Each structure stands twice: as structure tokens, then as C-alpha cells.
Amino acid sequence: MKKAQHPRHNISRRQFISGMGSLGLVTAATSTLWLSPSLRNQVLDRASRWNDRAQGWLYSAERMAPTFAKTDISPHFPYNGFYPEAYVPQLSPQEWQLQISGLVENPNPLSLADLRGMQQEAQITQLICIEGWSAIGQWSGVPLHVLLKHIGAKQQHTHLHIRCADGYYTSIDMASALHPQTIIALDFLGQPLSPAFGAPARLRIPVKLGFKNAKFITELSIRENSSPNPSDSNGQGYWEEQGYNWFSGV
Ligand SMILES: Nc1nc2c(c(=O)[nH]1)N[C@H]1C(S)=C(S)[C@@H](COP(=O)(O)O)O[C@H]1N2
Ligand SMILES: [Mo]
């Protein structure tokens, strides 16, 4: 295979779109409602061709990702990461702390016990990976809006930057961070997360593609948007910097 001249851009927008195509998505010719998974897939397909600004107004707090029944849960949930499963970080739940930084009133780190002491929410939702697979799982943990309130995060003209123990990082717009279905998941299928699935805490954000669902998170940082259009500056992320669409959501 020919080596890409500019490694940062070696996943082109066209490849991104054909990646979406490999999910078996169809092009929506009409405007759609938002509830069924197939319609949501149409939206994802359309969204992948729009710029982040155009996608911004697509989003609203009332728009919910589909939820599923226990019987829909995938029997074998795939592991995914930018390296093989054998190398996932093994973090000690006792020693782990979630660092808090940036535009917050209360930057004290949070322990796992702190997070377990907060309001918990469960969801059965679908994780959709851009590489062409999806699976339904059950996660529970702290709604991110509860945590953001707890730390006194500045919510205007800011975005959330997330760092992980494996060097992975991503960032999301504040509206999506505050979405009611966005959680800091601690459990998967009713058990504490296993290392491969992000122990001890991961982002579970069903209104975004899989790569936004950061695992083994170590730091949440609230950062100022550098322009009124958040997408001008908020492309930061391991995959985002290789060309994946920053918004990547519905
Ligand atoms: N820290 C970290 N988080 C990550 C990744 C990663 O490589 N490192 N991969 C992302 C991708 S591309 C996907 S599809 C999901 C997969 O989550 P799963 O292993 O629970 O299926 O994790 C996301 N979160
Ligand atoms: Mo992914």
C-alpha cells in the first residue's frame, strides 16, 4: 500500500463517507423524523456529509437516541481500540482518580467512590462504530450533566475535552455533553466495566459515534471555544485529527 504523504490526513472525508456506507446506510432523500434506528442511520449518513456548523442546529436536547429491550442486548459485544485488546490499560479502581481541569469552580479530583455516590442512570443503547459494526449494550453510571454541575463547569462557549489512560483523547460540544443520555459509565451489563470496555470509567454517549465514547478516562477538562462556531476550533481528538468528523452525532 502506498504511504500517505500527510499522515494527519490519511483518512479523508471521502473514506469517512465510504466508511459510513459500509454500515449499510442509505441516503435520505427527504427530511425525517428521529426515532427509529433506520431513520437515525439515515441522519448519520446525511450528517457525515455536512460540515459541523450545519450539524450544530440538528442537535437538540430533546432528541433522544433509541433505547432497546434487554432481549436486544448483543450476546458478544466487540472490543475496539486503536491497538489490540491485550494492551488495554489495567487501572486500579482504588487508586484511580478522575482529574478535573479548566473552566470549573471545583477542580477537586473525583474517586470511583465519589462517582458511585452520585445519581446513577442505566441505559440500553446501541454503539455505532464508524468502522462498520454496531452493538447493543447496557451501561450505567453518572449522568454527565450531573457531574458537570457538581464540578461547576462553565457551560457557555465551552466544550469538553477528555483524556484517557492509553493516550487517547477526544472532545465534545457542550450541548451533547449535557444531553440526558450522556453518562460517565461505570458498569456494563450490570457489572463494573472490564478493562477492555473502559474500566473504571468511560464516556457513554449514544448520540455520538463510537469513537467519541472514550474509555479509561483520566481527565475531564472544560475549555473555552475559540470562536462562536464551536467546530472551528474543537477538532481535537485522536481520530478527529486524522479526519473523522468532529461532531459525529445526531
Ligand atoms: N481510550 C480509548 N477509548 C476509545 C477507543 C480507544 O482506542 N481508546 N476507541 C473508540 C472506538 S473507535 C470505539 S468504536 C469504542 C469501542 O468501545 P468498546 O470497546 O466498548 O466496543 O471505544 C472508543 N473509545
Ligand atoms: Mo470506532
PDB file of C-alpha atoms and ligand atoms in Angstrom:
ATOM      1  CA  MET A   1       0.000   0.000   0.000  1.00  0.00           C
ATOM      2  CA  LYS A   2       1.258   3.457  -0.879  1.00  0.00           C
ATOM      3  CA  LYS A   3       2.232   5.500   2.116  1.00  0.00           C
ATOM      4  CA  ALA A   4       0.115   8.592   2.688  1.00  0.00           C
ATOM      5  CA  GLN A   5       2.151  11.748   2.264  1.00  0.00           C
ATOM      6  CA  HIS A   6       0.367  13.578   5.029  1.00  0.00           C
ATOM      7  CA  PRO A   7      -0.324  11.058   7.788  1.00  0.00           C
ATOM      8  CA  ARG A   8      -2.564  13.500   9.658  1.00  0.00           C
ATOM      9  CA  HIS A   9      -4.986  13.470   6.752  1.00  0.00           C
ATOM     10  CA  ASN A  10      -4.711   9.875   5.670  1.00  0.00           C
ATOM     11  CA  ILE A  11      -8.338   9.225   6.480  1.00  0.00           C
ATOM     12  CA  SER A  12     -10.044  11.508   4.023  1.00  0.00           C
ATOM     13  CA  ARG A  13     -13.550  12.812   4.180  1.00  0.00           C
ATOM     14  CA  ARG A  14     -14.355  10.539   1.234  1.00  0.00           C
ATOM     15  CA  GLN A  15     -13.111   7.499   3.124  1.00  0.00           C
ATOM     16  CA  PHE A  16     -15.139   8.634   6.125  1.00  0.00           C
ATOM     17  CA  ILE A  17     -18.241   8.682   3.978  1.00  0.00           C
ATOM     18  CA  SER A  18     -17.494   5.313   2.406  1.00  0.00           C
ATOM     19  CA  GLY A  19     -16.929   4.022   5.944  1.00  0.00           C
ATOM     20  CA  MET A  20     -20.439   5.137   6.730  1.00  0.00           C
ATOM     21  CA  GLY A  21     -21.569   3.407   3.548  1.00  0.00           C
ATOM     22  CA  SER A  22     -20.093   0.141   4.763  1.00  0.00           C
ATOM     23  CA  LEU A  23     -22.538   0.271   7.656  1.00  0.00           C
ATOM     24  CA  GLY A  24     -25.205  -0.331   5.021  1.00  0.00           C
ATOM     25  CA  LEU A  25     -26.626   3.115   5.440  1.00  0.00           C
ATOM     26  CA  VAL A  26     -28.877   4.647   2.839  1.00  0.00           C
ATOM     27  CA  THR A  27     -29.149   8.192   1.645  1.00  0.00           C
ATOM     28  CA  ALA A  28     -32.140  10.087   2.921  1.00  0.00           C
ATOM     29  CA  ALA A  29     -33.922  11.936   0.168  1.00  0.00           C
ATOM     30  CA  THR A  30     -36.500  13.504   2.424  1.00  0.00           C
ATOM     31  CA  SER A  31     -36.428  15.135   5.793  1.00  0.00           C
ATOM     32  CA  THR A  32     -37.054  12.598   8.512  1.00  0.00           C
ATOM     33  CA  LEU A  33     -38.357  12.001  11.977  1.00  0.00           C
ATOM     34  CA  TRP A  34     -35.807  10.998  14.560  1.00  0.00           C
ATOM     35  CA  LEU A  35     -36.960   7.989  16.468  1.00  0.00           C
ATOM     36  CA  SER A  36     -36.360   4.722  14.653  1.00  0.00           C
ATOM     37  CA  PRO A  37     -32.834   3.345  14.284  1.00  0.00           C
ATOM     38  CA  SER A  38     -33.111   3.191  10.483  1.00  0.00           C
ATOM     39  CA  LEU A  39     -34.082   6.831  10.325  1.00  0.00           C
ATOM     40  CA  ARG A  40     -31.277   7.635  12.684  1.00  0.00           C
ATOM     41  CA  ASN A  41     -28.889   5.852  10.349  1.00  0.00           C
ATOM     42  CA  GLN A  42     -30.136   7.988   7.504  1.00  0.00           C
ATOM     43  CA  VAL A  43     -29.429  11.014   9.597  1.00  0.00           C
ATOM     44  CA  LEU A  44     -25.929   9.800  10.397  1.00  0.00           C
ATOM     45  CA  ASP A  45     -25.322   9.289   6.704  1.00  0.00           C
ATOM     46  CA  ARG A  46     -26.529  12.758   5.887  1.00  0.00           C
ATOM     47  CA  ALA A  47     -24.700  14.283   8.797  1.00  0.00           C
ATOM     48  CA  SER A  48     -21.426  12.810   7.634  1.00  0.00           C
ATOM     49  CA  ARG A  49     -21.649  14.959   4.529  1.00  0.00           C
ATOM     50  CA  TRP A  50     -22.432  18.173   6.321  1.00  0.00           C
ATOM     51  CA  ASN A  51     -19.993  20.433   7.980  1.00  0.00           C
ATOM     52  CA  ASP A  52     -20.023  20.757  11.730  1.00  0.00           C
ATOM     53  CA  ARG A  53     -21.779  24.074  11.621  1.00  0.00           C
ATOM     54  CA  ALA A  54     -24.667  22.668   9.619  1.00  0.00           C
ATOM     55  CA  GLN A  55     -24.899  19.784  12.071  1.00  0.00           C
ATOM     56  CA  GLY A  56     -24.978  22.081  15.074  1.00  0.00           C
ATOM     57  CA  TRP A  57     -28.589  23.027  14.605  1.00  0.00           C
ATOM     58  CA  LEU A  58     -29.551  19.374  14.021  1.00  0.00           C
ATOM     59  CA  TYR A  59     -28.917  18.779  17.651  1.00  0.00           C
ATOM     60  CA  SER A  60     -31.410  19.415  20.393  1.00  0.00           C
ATOM     61  CA  ALA A  61     -31.627  18.249  23.971  1.00  0.00           C
ATOM     62  CA  GLU A  62     -34.996  16.619  23.314  1.00  0.00           C
ATOM     63  CA  ARG A  63     -33.636  14.389  20.590  1.00  0.00           C
ATOM     64  CA  MET A  64     -33.099  11.005  22.188  1.00  0.00           C
ATOM     65  CA  ALA A  65     -31.069   8.079  20.917  1.00  0.00           C
ATOM     66  CA  PRO A  66     -33.160   4.908  20.576  1.00  0.00           C
ATOM     67  CA  THR A  67     -33.276   2.614  23.585  1.00  0.00           C
ATOM     68  CA  PHE A  68     -33.750  -1.138  23.454  1.00  0.00           C
ATOM     69  CA  ALA A  69     -35.091  -4.078  25.443  1.00  0.00           C
ATOM     70  CA  LYS A  70     -32.900  -6.441  27.480  1.00  0.00           C
ATOM     71  CA  THR A  71     -33.559  -9.122  24.857  1.00  0.00           C
ATOM     72  CA  ASP A  72     -31.921  -6.895  22.210  1.00  0.00           C
ATOM     73  CA  ILE A  73     -28.566  -6.832  24.014  1.00  0.00           C
ATOM     74  CA  SER A  74     -25.798  -8.193  21.774  1.00  0.00           C
ATOM     75  CA  PRO A  75     -24.535 -11.548  23.080  1.00  0.00           C
ATOM     76  CA  HIS A  76     -20.945 -10.742  22.045  1.00  0.00           C
ATOM     77  CA  PHE A  77     -20.013  -7.120  22.365  1.00  0.00           C
ATOM     78  CA  PRO A  78     -16.880  -6.314  20.315  1.00  0.00           C
ATOM     79  CA  TYR A  79     -13.808  -4.677  21.789  1.00  0.00           C
ATOM     80  CA  ASN A  80     -12.425  -1.795  19.759  1.00  0.00           C
ATOM     81  CA  GLY A  81      -9.439   0.480  20.206  1.00  0.00           C
ATOM     82  CA  PHE A  82      -6.512   1.829  18.226  1.00  0.00           C
ATOM     83  CA  TYR A  83      -4.403  -1.155  19.385  1.00  0.00           C
ATOM     84  CA  PRO A  84      -5.129  -4.813  20.283  1.00  0.00           C
ATOM     85  CA  GLU A  85      -7.141  -5.720  23.347  1.00  0.00           C
ATOM     86  CA  ALA A  86      -4.126  -7.363  25.032  1.00  0.00           C
ATOM     87  CA  TYR A  87      -2.623  -3.896  25.579  1.00  0.00           C
ATOM     88  CA  VAL A  88      -5.539  -2.150  27.267  1.00  0.00           C
ATOM     89  CA  PRO A  89      -4.518  -0.237  30.400  1.00  0.00           C
ATOM     90  CA  GLN A  90      -5.150  -2.033  33.694  1.00  0.00           C
ATOM     91  CA  LEU A  91      -6.066   0.695  36.160  1.00  0.00           C
ATOM     92  CA  SER A  92      -6.529   0.147  39.867  1.00  0.00           C
ATOM     93  CA  PRO A  93     -10.099   1.162  40.768  1.00  0.00           C
ATOM     94  CA  GLN A  94      -8.905   2.060  44.289  1.00  0.00           C
ATOM     95  CA  GLU A  95      -6.135   4.387  43.134  1.00  0.00           C
ATOM     96  CA  TRP A  96      -7.833   5.784  40.038  1.00  0.00           C
ATOM     97  CA  GLN A  97      -8.891   9.400  40.148  1.00  0.00           C
ATOM     98  CA  LEU A  98     -10.721  11.488  37.607  1.00  0.00           C
ATOM     99  CA  GLN A  99      -8.812  14.744  37.206  1.00  0.00           C
ATOM    100  CA  ILE A 100     -10.887  17.868  36.648  1.00  0.00           C
ATOM    101  CA  SER A 101      -9.429  20.921  34.981  1.00  0.00           C
ATOM    102  CA  GLY A 102     -10.180  24.064  33.038  1.00  0.00           C
ATOM    103  CA  LEU A 103     -13.179  26.334  33.467  1.00  0.00           C
ATOM    104  CA  VAL A 104     -14.703  24.799  36.601  1.00  0.00           C
ATOM    105  CA  GLU A 105     -15.468  26.065  40.106  1.00  0.00           C
ATOM    106  CA  ASN A 106     -14.471  22.825  41.820  1.00  0.00           C
ATOM    107  CA  PRO A 107     -11.394  21.162  40.310  1.00  0.00           C
ATOM    108  CA  ASN A 108     -11.009  18.524  43.062  1.00  0.00           C
ATOM    109  CA  PRO A 109     -10.298  15.102  41.551  1.00  0.00           C
ATOM    110  CA  LEU A 110     -13.072  12.527  41.941  1.00  0.00           C
ATOM    111  CA  SER A 111     -12.608   8.947  43.122  1.00  0.00           C
ATOM    112  CA  LEU A 112     -14.644   5.985  41.938  1.00  0.00           C
ATOM    113  CA  ALA A 113     -16.465   6.067  45.291  1.00  0.00           C
ATOM    114  CA  ASP A 114     -17.329   9.727  44.674  1.00  0.00           C
ATOM    115  CA  LEU A 115     -18.836   8.812  41.294  1.00  0.00           C
ATOM    116  CA  ARG A 116     -20.726   5.825  42.713  1.00  0.00           C
ATOM    117  CA  GLY A 117     -22.175   8.124  45.360  1.00  0.00           C
ATOM    118  CA  MET A 118     -23.814  10.329  42.734  1.00  0.00           C
ATOM    119  CA  GLN A 119     -27.085   9.795  40.880  1.00  0.00           C
ATOM    120  CA  GLN A 120     -26.874   6.706  38.616  1.00  0.00           C
ATOM    121  CA  GLU A 121     -28.701   6.101  35.332  1.00  0.00           C
ATOM    122  CA  ALA A 122     -28.956   2.918  33.264  1.00  0.00           C
ATOM    123  CA  GLN A 123     -29.468   2.678  29.518  1.00  0.00           C
ATOM    124  CA  ILE A 124     -29.692   0.002  26.836  1.00  0.00           C
ATOM    125  CA  THR A 125     -28.430   1.671  23.685  1.00  0.00           C
ATOM    126  CA  GLN A 126     -26.521   0.990  20.503  1.00  0.00           C
ATOM    127  CA  LEU A 127     -22.867   1.823  19.980  1.00  0.00           C
ATOM    128  CA  ILE A 128     -22.158   2.514  16.312  1.00  0.00           C
ATOM    129  CA  CYS A 129     -18.538   2.301  15.181  1.00  0.00           C
ATOM    130  CA  ILE A 130     -17.525   4.104  12.025  1.00  0.00           C
ATOM    131  CA  GLU A 131     -15.516   1.029  11.017  1.00  0.00           C
ATOM    132  CA  GLY A 132     -18.706  -0.762  10.128  1.00  0.00           C
ATOM    133  CA  TRP A 133     -20.177  -2.527  13.125  1.00  0.00           C
ATOM    134  CA  SER A 134     -22.645  -1.753  15.866  1.00  0.00           C
ATOM    135  CA  ALA A 135     -23.766  -3.493  19.029  1.00  0.00           C
ATOM    136  CA  ILE A 136     -26.352  -3.017  21.732  1.00  0.00           C
ATOM    137  CA  GLY A 137     -25.265  -2.965  25.357  1.00  0.00           C
ATOM    138  CA  GLN A 138     -26.377  -1.891  28.792  1.00  0.00           C
ATOM    139  CA  TRP A 139     -24.389   0.741  30.637  1.00  0.00           C
ATOM    140  CA  SER A 140     -24.978   2.597  33.868  1.00  0.00           C
ATOM    141  CA  GLY A 141     -23.256   5.408  35.652  1.00  0.00           C
ATOM    142  CA  VAL A 142     -23.417   9.103  36.451  1.00  0.00           C
ATOM    143  CA  PRO A 143     -25.248  11.391  34.024  1.00  0.00           C
ATOM    144  CA  LEU A 144     -22.571  13.740  32.748  1.00  0.00           C
ATOM    145  CA  HIS A 145     -24.800  16.785  33.285  1.00  0.00           C
ATOM    146  CA  VAL A 146     -24.934  15.878  36.999  1.00  0.00           C
ATOM    147  CA  LEU A 147     -21.159  15.640  37.152  1.00  0.00           C
ATOM    148  CA  LEU A 148     -20.680  18.868  35.200  1.00  0.00           C
ATOM    149  CA  LYS A 149     -22.997  20.618  37.642  1.00  0.00           C
ATOM    150  CA  HIS A 150     -21.103  19.106  40.584  1.00  0.00           C
ATOM    151  CA  ILE A 151     -17.781  20.493  39.343  1.00  0.00           C
ATOM    152  CA  GLY A 152     -19.341  23.833  38.422  1.00  0.00           C
ATOM    153  CA  ALA A 153     -18.405  23.591  34.776  1.00  0.00           C
ATOM    154  CA  LYS A 154     -18.798  26.728  32.691  1.00  0.00           C
ATOM    155  CA  GLN A 155     -21.464  25.805  30.135  1.00  0.00           C
ATOM    156  CA  GLN A 156     -21.427  28.789  27.804  1.00  0.00           C
ATOM    157  CA  HIS A 157     -18.987  28.952  24.886  1.00  0.00           C
ATOM    158  CA  THR A 158     -17.125  25.917  26.158  1.00  0.00           C
ATOM    159  CA  HIS A 159     -16.535  22.323  25.140  1.00  0.00           C
ATOM    160  CA  LEU A 160     -15.418  19.215  26.979  1.00  0.00           C
ATOM    161  CA  HIS A 161     -12.004  17.721  26.372  1.00  0.00           C
ATOM    162  CA  ILE A 162     -11.448  14.145  27.595  1.00  0.00           C
ATOM    163  CA  ARG A 163      -8.146  12.377  28.189  1.00  0.00           C
ATOM    164  CA  CYS A 164      -7.689   8.619  28.592  1.00  0.00           C
ATOM    165  CA  ALA A 165      -5.122   6.341  30.218  1.00  0.00           C
ATOM    166  CA  ASP A 166      -3.991   4.954  26.830  1.00  0.00           C
ATOM    167  CA  GLY A 167      -3.180   8.367  25.371  1.00  0.00           C
ATOM    168  CA  TYR A 168      -6.478   8.541  23.504  1.00  0.00           C
ATOM    169  CA  TYR A 169      -8.377  11.807  23.684  1.00  0.00           C
ATOM    170  CA  THR A 170     -11.486  13.349  22.235  1.00  0.00           C
ATOM    171  CA  SER A 171     -13.664  16.410  22.675  1.00  0.00           C
ATOM    172  CA  ILE A 172     -17.368  17.100  22.501  1.00  0.00           C
ATOM    173  CA  ASP A 173     -19.627  20.122  22.240  1.00  0.00           C
ATOM    174  CA  MET A 174     -21.247  21.235  25.499  1.00  0.00           C
ATOM    175  CA  ALA A 175     -24.821  20.606  24.292  1.00  0.00           C
ATOM    176  CA  SER A 176     -24.011  16.945  23.679  1.00  0.00           C
ATOM    177  CA  ALA A 177     -22.131  16.694  26.989  1.00  0.00           C
ATOM    178  CA  LEU A 178     -25.289  17.917  28.756  1.00  0.00           C
ATOM    179  CA  HIS A 179     -27.608  15.556  26.842  1.00  0.00           C
ATOM    180  CA  PRO A 180     -29.681  13.455  29.292  1.00  0.00           C
ATOM    181  CA  GLN A 181     -28.423  10.172  27.810  1.00  0.00           C
ATOM    182  CA  THR A 182     -24.743  11.072  28.089  1.00  0.00           C
ATOM    183  CA  ILE A 183     -23.231   9.274  31.079  1.00  0.00           C
ATOM    184  CA  ILE A 184     -19.919   8.517  32.695  1.00  0.00           C
ATOM    185  CA  ALA A 185     -20.455   4.765  32.654  1.00  0.00           C
ATOM    186  CA  LEU A 186     -19.093   2.644  35.500  1.00  0.00           C
ATOM    187  CA  ASP A 187     -20.954  -0.594  34.777  1.00  0.00           C
ATOM    188  CA  PHE A 188     -21.549  -2.712  31.697  1.00  0.00           C
ATOM    189  CA  LEU A 189     -24.293  -5.378  31.791  1.00  0.00           C
ATOM    190  CA  GLY A 190     -24.739  -4.684  35.492  1.00  0.00           C
ATOM    191  CA  GLN A 191     -21.079  -5.377  36.414  1.00  0.00           C
ATOM    192  CA  PRO A 192     -18.183  -2.963  36.881  1.00  0.00           C
ATOM    193  CA  LEU A 193     -16.607  -2.213  33.489  1.00  0.00           C
ATOM    194  CA  SER A 194     -13.899  -4.684  32.493  1.00  0.00           C
ATOM    195  CA  PRO A 195     -10.527  -3.231  31.414  1.00  0.00           C
ATOM    196  CA  ALA A 196     -11.260  -3.826  27.719  1.00  0.00           C
ATOM    197  CA  PHE A 197     -14.523  -1.928  27.937  1.00  0.00           C
ATOM    198  CA  GLY A 198     -13.027   1.062  29.704  1.00  0.00           C
ATOM    199  CA  ALA A 199     -12.573   0.362  33.440  1.00  0.00           C
ATOM    200  CA  PRO A 200     -13.024   2.054  35.739  1.00  0.00           C
ATOM    201  CA  ALA A 201     -14.976   4.793  33.900  1.00  0.00           C
ATOM    202  CA  ARG A 202     -15.788   5.644  30.306  1.00  0.00           C
ATOM    203  CA  LEU A 203     -17.918   8.077  28.402  1.00  0.00           C
ATOM    204  CA  ARG A 204     -21.114   6.561  27.049  1.00  0.00           C
ATOM    205  CA  ILE A 205     -22.706   8.987  24.644  1.00  0.00           C
ATOM    206  CA  PRO A 206     -25.312   7.282  22.456  1.00  0.00           C
ATOM    207  CA  VAL A 207     -25.974  10.425  20.404  1.00  0.00           C
ATOM    208  CA  LYS A 208     -22.408  10.195  19.051  1.00  0.00           C
ATOM    209  CA  LEU A 209     -20.438   7.644  17.049  1.00  0.00           C
ATOM    210  CA  GLY A 210     -18.372   5.004  18.863  1.00  0.00           C
ATOM    211  CA  PHE A 211     -15.059   6.839  18.732  1.00  0.00           C
ATOM    212  CA  LYS A 212     -16.471   9.632  20.932  1.00  0.00           C
ATOM    213  CA  ASN A 213     -17.134   7.043  23.686  1.00  0.00           C
ATOM    214  CA  ALA A 214     -13.783   7.454  25.438  1.00  0.00           C
ATOM    215  CA  LYS A 215     -12.648   4.562  27.651  1.00  0.00           C
ATOM    216  CA  PHE A 216     -10.468   4.510  30.810  1.00  0.00           C
ATOM    217  CA  ILE A 217     -10.903   8.226  31.160  1.00  0.00           C
ATOM    218  CA  THR A 218      -8.452  10.089  33.383  1.00  0.00           C
ATOM    219  CA  GLU A 219      -9.316  13.744  32.909  1.00  0.00           C
ATOM    220  CA  LEU A 220     -12.222  15.986  32.049  1.00  0.00           C
ATOM    221  CA  SER A 221     -11.275  19.487  31.009  1.00  0.00           C
ATOM    222  CA  ILE A 222     -13.617  22.366  30.273  1.00  0.00           C
ATOM    223  CA  ARG A 223     -12.155  24.565  27.564  1.00  0.00           C
ATOM    224  CA  GLU A 224     -13.215  27.856  26.052  1.00  0.00           C
ATOM    225  CA  ASN A 225     -14.380  27.746  22.445  1.00  0.00           C
ATOM    226  CA  SER A 226     -12.055  29.890  20.408  1.00  0.00           C
ATOM    227  CA  SER A 227     -14.791  31.169  18.131  1.00  0.00           C
ATOM    228  CA  PRO A 228     -18.601  31.456  18.144  1.00  0.00           C
ATOM    229  CA  ASN A 229     -18.749  28.386  15.894  1.00  0.00           C
ATOM    230  CA  PRO A 230     -17.501  25.601  18.192  1.00  0.00           C
ATOM    231  CA  SER A 231     -16.410  23.428  15.288  1.00  0.00           C
ATOM    232  CA  ASP A 232     -13.845  25.965  14.088  1.00  0.00           C
ATOM    233  CA  SER A 233     -11.539  25.037  16.908  1.00  0.00           C
ATOM    234  CA  ASN A 234     -12.792  21.892  18.515  1.00  0.00           C
ATOM    235  CA  GLY A 235     -11.406  19.284  16.190  1.00  0.00           C
ATOM    236  CA  GLN A 236      -9.154  17.884  18.892  1.00  0.00           C
ATOM    237  CA  GLY A 237      -9.144  14.141  19.229  1.00  0.00           C
ATOM    238  CA  TYR A 238      -7.133  11.086  18.278  1.00  0.00           C
ATOM    239  CA  TRP A 239      -9.367  10.210  15.311  1.00  0.00           C
ATOM    240  CA  GLU A 240     -10.685  13.720  14.734  1.00  0.00           C
ATOM    241  CA  GLU A 241      -7.160  14.860  13.876  1.00  0.00           C
ATOM    242  CA  GLN A 242      -6.978  12.095  11.269  1.00  0.00           C
ATOM    243  CA  GLY A 243     -10.070  13.382   9.541  1.00  0.00           C
ATOM    244  CA  TYR A 244     -13.055  11.957  11.368  1.00  0.00           C
ATOM    245  CA  ASN A 245     -15.855  14.463  11.561  1.00  0.00           C
ATOM    246  CA  TRP A 246     -15.711  16.298  14.882  1.00  0.00           C
ATOM    247  CA  PHE A 247     -19.437  16.481  15.572  1.00  0.00           C
ATOM    248  CA  SER A 248     -20.130  12.850  14.598  1.00  0.00           C
ATOM    249  CA  GLY A 249     -23.521  12.742  16.157  1.00  0.00           C
ATOM    250  CA  VAL A 250     -27.219  13.218  15.758  1.00  0.00           C
TER     251      VAL A 250
HETATM  252  N1  LIG B   1      -9.373   5.258  25.442  1.00  0.00           N
HETATM  253  C1  LIG B   1      -9.916   4.833  24.297  1.00  0.00           C
HETATM  254  N2  LIG B   1     -11.243   4.969  24.114  1.00  0.00           N
HETATM  255  C2  LIG B   1     -11.810   4.538  22.987  1.00  0.00           C
HETATM  256  C3  LIG B   1     -11.043   3.973  21.937  1.00  0.00           C
HETATM  257  C4  LIG B   1      -9.640   3.843  22.152  1.00  0.00           C
HETATM  258  O1  LIG B   1      -8.880   3.365  21.286  1.00  0.00           O
HETATM  259  N3  LIG B   1      -9.124   4.283  23.343  1.00  0.00           N
HETATM  260  N4  LIG B   1     -11.676   3.543  20.770  1.00  0.00           N
HETATM  261  C5  LIG B   1     -13.002   4.132  20.469  1.00  0.00           C
HETATM  262  C6  LIG B   1     -13.731   3.447  19.425  1.00  0.00           C
HETATM  263  S1  LIG B   1     -13.218   3.742  17.824  1.00  0.00           S
HETATM  264  C7  LIG B   1     -14.865   2.711  19.673  1.00  0.00           C
HETATM  265  S2  LIG B   1     -15.829   2.112  18.415  1.00  0.00           S
HETATM  266  C8  LIG B   1     -15.287   2.396  21.061  1.00  0.00           C
HETATM  267  C9  LIG B   1     -15.390   0.885  21.241  1.00  0.00           C
HETATM  268  O2  LIG B   1     -15.859   0.590  22.527  1.00  0.00           O
HETATM  269  P1  LIG B   1     -15.962  -0.922  23.001  1.00  0.00           P
HETATM  270  O3  LIG B   1     -14.566  -1.476  23.121  1.00  0.00           O
HETATM  271  O4  LIG B   1     -16.689  -0.874  24.289  1.00  0.00           O
HETATM  272  O5  LIG B   1     -16.725  -1.663  21.939  1.00  0.00           O
HETATM  273  O6  LIG B   1     -14.379   2.929  22.008  1.00  0.00           O
HETATM  274  C10 LIG B   1     -13.892   4.200  21.709  1.00  0.00           C
HETATM  275  N5  LIG B   1     -13.158   4.670  22.854  1.00  0.00           N
HETATM  276 MO    MO B   2     -14.942   3.094  16.485  1.00  0.00          MO
END
